[in-house]
Each structure stands twice: as structure tokens, then as C-alpha cells.
Coordinates of C-alpha atoms in Angstrom, one line a residue:
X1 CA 20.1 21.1 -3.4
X2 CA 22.0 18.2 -2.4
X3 CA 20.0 14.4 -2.3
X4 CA 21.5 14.0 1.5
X5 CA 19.5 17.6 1.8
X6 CA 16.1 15.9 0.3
X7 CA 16.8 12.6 2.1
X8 CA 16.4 13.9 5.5
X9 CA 13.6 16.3 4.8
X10 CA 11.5 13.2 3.2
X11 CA 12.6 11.6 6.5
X12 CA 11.5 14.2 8.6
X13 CA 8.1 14.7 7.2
X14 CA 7.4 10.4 7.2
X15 CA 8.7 10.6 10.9
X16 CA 6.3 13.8 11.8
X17 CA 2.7 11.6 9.6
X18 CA 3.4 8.8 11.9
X19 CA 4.1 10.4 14.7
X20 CA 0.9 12.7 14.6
X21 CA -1.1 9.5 13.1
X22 CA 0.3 7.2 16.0
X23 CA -0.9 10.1 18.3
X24 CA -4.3 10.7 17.2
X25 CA -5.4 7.3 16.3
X26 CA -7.1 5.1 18.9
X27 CA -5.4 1.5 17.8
X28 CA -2.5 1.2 20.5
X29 CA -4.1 -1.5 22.0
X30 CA -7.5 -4.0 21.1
X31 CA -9.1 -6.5 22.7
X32 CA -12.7 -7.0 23.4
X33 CA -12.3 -2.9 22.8
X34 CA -9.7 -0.7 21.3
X35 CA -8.2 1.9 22.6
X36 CA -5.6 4.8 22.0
X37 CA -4.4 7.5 24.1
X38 CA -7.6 9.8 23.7
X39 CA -10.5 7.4 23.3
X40 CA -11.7 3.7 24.5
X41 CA -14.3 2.8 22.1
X42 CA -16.2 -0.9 22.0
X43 CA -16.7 -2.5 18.3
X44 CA -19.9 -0.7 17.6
X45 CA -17.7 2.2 17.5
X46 CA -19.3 3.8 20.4
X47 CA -16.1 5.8 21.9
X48 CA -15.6 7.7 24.9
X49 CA -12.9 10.1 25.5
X50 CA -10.2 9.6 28.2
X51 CA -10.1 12.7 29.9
X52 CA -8.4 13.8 33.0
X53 CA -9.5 10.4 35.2
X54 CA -6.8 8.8 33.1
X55 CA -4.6 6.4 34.5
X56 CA -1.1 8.3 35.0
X57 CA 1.3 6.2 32.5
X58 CA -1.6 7.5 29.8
X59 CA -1.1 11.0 30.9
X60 CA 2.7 10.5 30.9
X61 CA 2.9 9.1 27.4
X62 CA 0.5 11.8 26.3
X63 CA 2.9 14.4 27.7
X64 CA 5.7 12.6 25.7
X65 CA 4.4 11.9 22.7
X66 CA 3.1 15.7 22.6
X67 CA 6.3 17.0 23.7
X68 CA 7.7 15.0 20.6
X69 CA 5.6 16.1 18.3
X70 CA 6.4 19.6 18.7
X71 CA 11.0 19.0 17.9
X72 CA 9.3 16.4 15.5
X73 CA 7.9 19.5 13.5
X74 CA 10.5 21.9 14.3
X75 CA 13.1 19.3 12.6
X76 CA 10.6 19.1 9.7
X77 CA 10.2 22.4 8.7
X78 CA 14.0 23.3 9.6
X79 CA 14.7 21.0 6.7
X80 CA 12.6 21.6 4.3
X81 CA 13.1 25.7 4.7
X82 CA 17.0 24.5 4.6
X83 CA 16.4 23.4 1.0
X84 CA 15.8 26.9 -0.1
X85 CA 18.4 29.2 2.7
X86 CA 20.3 26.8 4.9
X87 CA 21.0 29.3 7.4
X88 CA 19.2 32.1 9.0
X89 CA 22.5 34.4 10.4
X90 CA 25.0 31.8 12.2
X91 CA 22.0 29.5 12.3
X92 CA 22.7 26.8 10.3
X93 CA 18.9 24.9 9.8
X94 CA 20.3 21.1 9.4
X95 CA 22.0 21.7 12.5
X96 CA 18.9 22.9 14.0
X97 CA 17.1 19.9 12.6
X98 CA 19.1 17.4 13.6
X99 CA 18.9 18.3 17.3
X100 CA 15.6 18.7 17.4
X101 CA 14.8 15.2 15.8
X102 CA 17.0 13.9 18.8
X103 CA 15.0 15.4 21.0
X104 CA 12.0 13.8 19.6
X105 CA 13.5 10.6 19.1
X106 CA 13.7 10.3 22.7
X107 CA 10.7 11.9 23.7
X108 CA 9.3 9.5 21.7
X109 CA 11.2 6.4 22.9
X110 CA 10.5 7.9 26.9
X111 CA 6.8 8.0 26.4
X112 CA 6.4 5.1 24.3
X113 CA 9.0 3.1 27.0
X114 CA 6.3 4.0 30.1
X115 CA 3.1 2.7 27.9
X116 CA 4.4 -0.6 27.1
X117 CA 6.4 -1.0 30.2
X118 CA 2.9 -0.1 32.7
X119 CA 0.6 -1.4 30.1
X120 CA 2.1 -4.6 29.6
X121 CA 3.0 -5.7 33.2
X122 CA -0.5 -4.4 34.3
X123 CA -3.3 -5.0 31.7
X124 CA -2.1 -7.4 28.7
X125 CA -2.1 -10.4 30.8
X126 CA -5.3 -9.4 32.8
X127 CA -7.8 -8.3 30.0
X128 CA -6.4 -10.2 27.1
X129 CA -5.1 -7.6 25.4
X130 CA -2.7 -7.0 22.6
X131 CA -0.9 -4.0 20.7
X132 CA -2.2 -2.4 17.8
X133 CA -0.8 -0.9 14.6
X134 CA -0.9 2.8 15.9
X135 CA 1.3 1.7 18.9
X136 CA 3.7 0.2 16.6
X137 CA 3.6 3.8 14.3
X138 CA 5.0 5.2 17.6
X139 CA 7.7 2.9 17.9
X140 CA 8.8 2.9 14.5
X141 CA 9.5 7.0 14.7
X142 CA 11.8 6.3 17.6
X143 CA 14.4 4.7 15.5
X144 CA 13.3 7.4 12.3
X145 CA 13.7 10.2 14.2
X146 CA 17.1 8.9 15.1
X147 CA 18.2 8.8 11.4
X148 CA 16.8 11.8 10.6
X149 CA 18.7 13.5 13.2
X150 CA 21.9 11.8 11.6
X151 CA 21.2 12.5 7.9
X152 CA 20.4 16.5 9.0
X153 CA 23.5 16.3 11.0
X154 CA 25.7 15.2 8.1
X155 CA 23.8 17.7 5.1
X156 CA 26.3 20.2 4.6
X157 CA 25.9 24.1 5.6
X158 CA 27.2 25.5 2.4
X159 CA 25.4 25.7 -0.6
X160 CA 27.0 25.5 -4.6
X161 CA 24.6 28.7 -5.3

């Protein structure tokens, strides 16, 4: 099966649990509240959900991080399907892989680029505000997504069966 094979797949599915953790968890940024893409919720834990009044750098890095979630998956299970038949006709699944974690990668660095950039230049120094561990999950798949997309590239299309 190849360890460059297994590498990449164990990559892919890391890359994918942060990137779907970053995106549903509500720790981006915390202050006298914390808050995520979805909800702003006080200590108490008393949360309400962001919804379509949203400022429109949370709606962009919503359509981002979404939009990277899906190549994120599509790399994943290309991968992990390439361990048992690594190509479907001409279709060779690494290859597949690899371009889609690309994609994600910067889908990913896009959306997480327009957060901090509005974010910080807007709100940190106004409310007191800092970033949270689920913003830093984002931003640690945009440089995993990028090695992913390398490893896939390099796994070989031939197998020794």
C-alpha cells in the first residue's frame, strides 16, 4: 500500500477534523463573550445564532470555509479509497486528491485571510478582543492542506498488486 499512500490519507483526514471542528466551534474570537462563525454566546453560555444580519466578512469566511470543506472531503475520501484501487478508468485518485486539497488550502487561507484581516483592523482594538483556539484550527489546515496536496501529488499511481 505504500507509507507515502497512508501518509497523506492520515493527513487528509487530520486536515478535514480541524477544518470541520474550526468551522463548527464558536471559539474564533473571546472577550467579555465568545464567538465563532455561527453563534455569539456570553459566559453563562447563553448563545445566539448569527443568522443572515451578519456582518459581510462573517458571511464571506463562511462561504470559504464551507467551500473548503467540501475539496477538503473530496481529497479525503479520494485518498483513502486510493489505498484499496488507485484509479477509477484514467482517473488516477492521488491526483484527484491532491488538487482538491489545493483547492481547499486556499479556500481556507481566502476565508481565513478576510476574518482576521476585517476582524482585526475593526473589532480587536475596539472591544478588547483576542483569537481563540478554533480560529487558530483554521489556520493551521491552511498550511496542512498544502502538504497534503504535495504528499497525494507525489504517491505513485501504480500499484505492486
Amino acid at each position: 500500500m505504500g507509507c507515502l499512500r497512508i501518509t497523506a490519507a492520515l493527513c487528509s483526514m487530520i486536515n478535514l477534523g480541524l477544518l470541520l471542528t474550526a468551522l463548527a466551534t464558536d471559539y474564533w474570537v473571546t472577550g467579555r463573550f465568545h464567538m465563532g462563525l455561527w453563534n455569539i454566546c456570553n459566559w453563562r453560555y447563553e448563545c445566539i445564532r448569527i443568522g443572515m444580519d451578519a456582518k459581510d466578512y462573517i458571511h464571506a469566511t463562511r462561504a470559504f470555509m464551507v467551500t473548503a470543506a467540501l475539496p477538503a472531503a473530496i481529497a479525503f475520501f479520494s485518498l483513502w479509497f486510493s489505498c484499496c484501487c488507485p484509479r477509477i478508468g484514467s482517473l488516477k485518485l492521488a491526483k484527484v486528491a491532491a488538487i482538491a486539497s489545493f483547492i481547499a488550502g486556499v479556500c481556507t487561507l481566502l476565508g481565513m485571510a478576510t476574518f482576521t484581516g476585517v476582524h482585526s483592523e475593526q473589532y480587536e482594538r475596539k472591544m478588547g478582543t483576542w483569537y481563540e483556539w478554533s480560529f487558530g484550527l483554521a489556520w493551521a489546515t491552511v498550511p496542512l492542506s498544502l502538504v497534503t496536496g504535495i504528499l497525494a501529488y507525489k504517491v505513485p499511481s501504480k500499484t505492486m498488486i
